[in-house]
Amino acid sequence: MRAPLKRYYLKSIVPGLLCVGLTVAAYLMAPSMPSQAAKAGLAVLPLAPLAWIFWLYFRYLGECDELERKIEMDAMALSSMTGLLAGYSLLLLHDFRVLGLDAREMLSVLVLVIGLVYIVTRYIGIWRYRA
């Protein structure tokens, strides 16, 4: 594992755990919240550590050499394009009543597709350009 990637993973542990903890706390506290505004604030709270992870990722990209950056950018581009196509396809399949998925299930499928395409593309890039 390259040094910048190792540093990124180590620095992401605290915000990752914080995001998981805040998400669990939000699920536990939301039913007892009286107002919709408080529930909305509670729902957005786990996004702060996620934004911290994204900021760390952009710093990691700055530390990478050109080849590592190319592999990461290719993986991000392909996963976002696939996510757009998959999202549009799921929307049409839902509208035409081909799929009986609700919105939560469709979002889960979409996030899974984006994540898997990113991981597969990244490791194909690493394999392709290995020394």
Steps between C-alpha positions, in 0.01 A plus 500: 500500500634840402585749776240766403223238492605363838497853648156563349362178650647578843369857498154379392451270799382769744251673267377160377428381852345837583271471197388151603446610860299806401290293261416246770425781745276670244300180448462453875407862576277580200181332627504709819554833320185715511558727201583434137773765512679315779471174306638670188795637697562158647485342153761740359738473795684184376585684176761718676748215562428373149599841363816474713581167329446658157734786595762244607451320169569817300816554706597140427455563127738794533765271650466235228726478200354542151430130443323451833295813437406373152387166642289675766349747253417222252329304777302805616399594145386151408312449826320834472404434137379151589310644795328750274403228252389261774298772674325600181432134416360433847279807472357389166454140615319627809281738298408225253420273795753238395670507840309490824769682697428792729723809511719370782571173319578684176746730679662199666546331162638821352755554779605135476550527121704821531719353774561171321584668169745731678674213678518276192621783274762607752644152537494441125698823463749391765536160331531656156774746593691288749876512461 
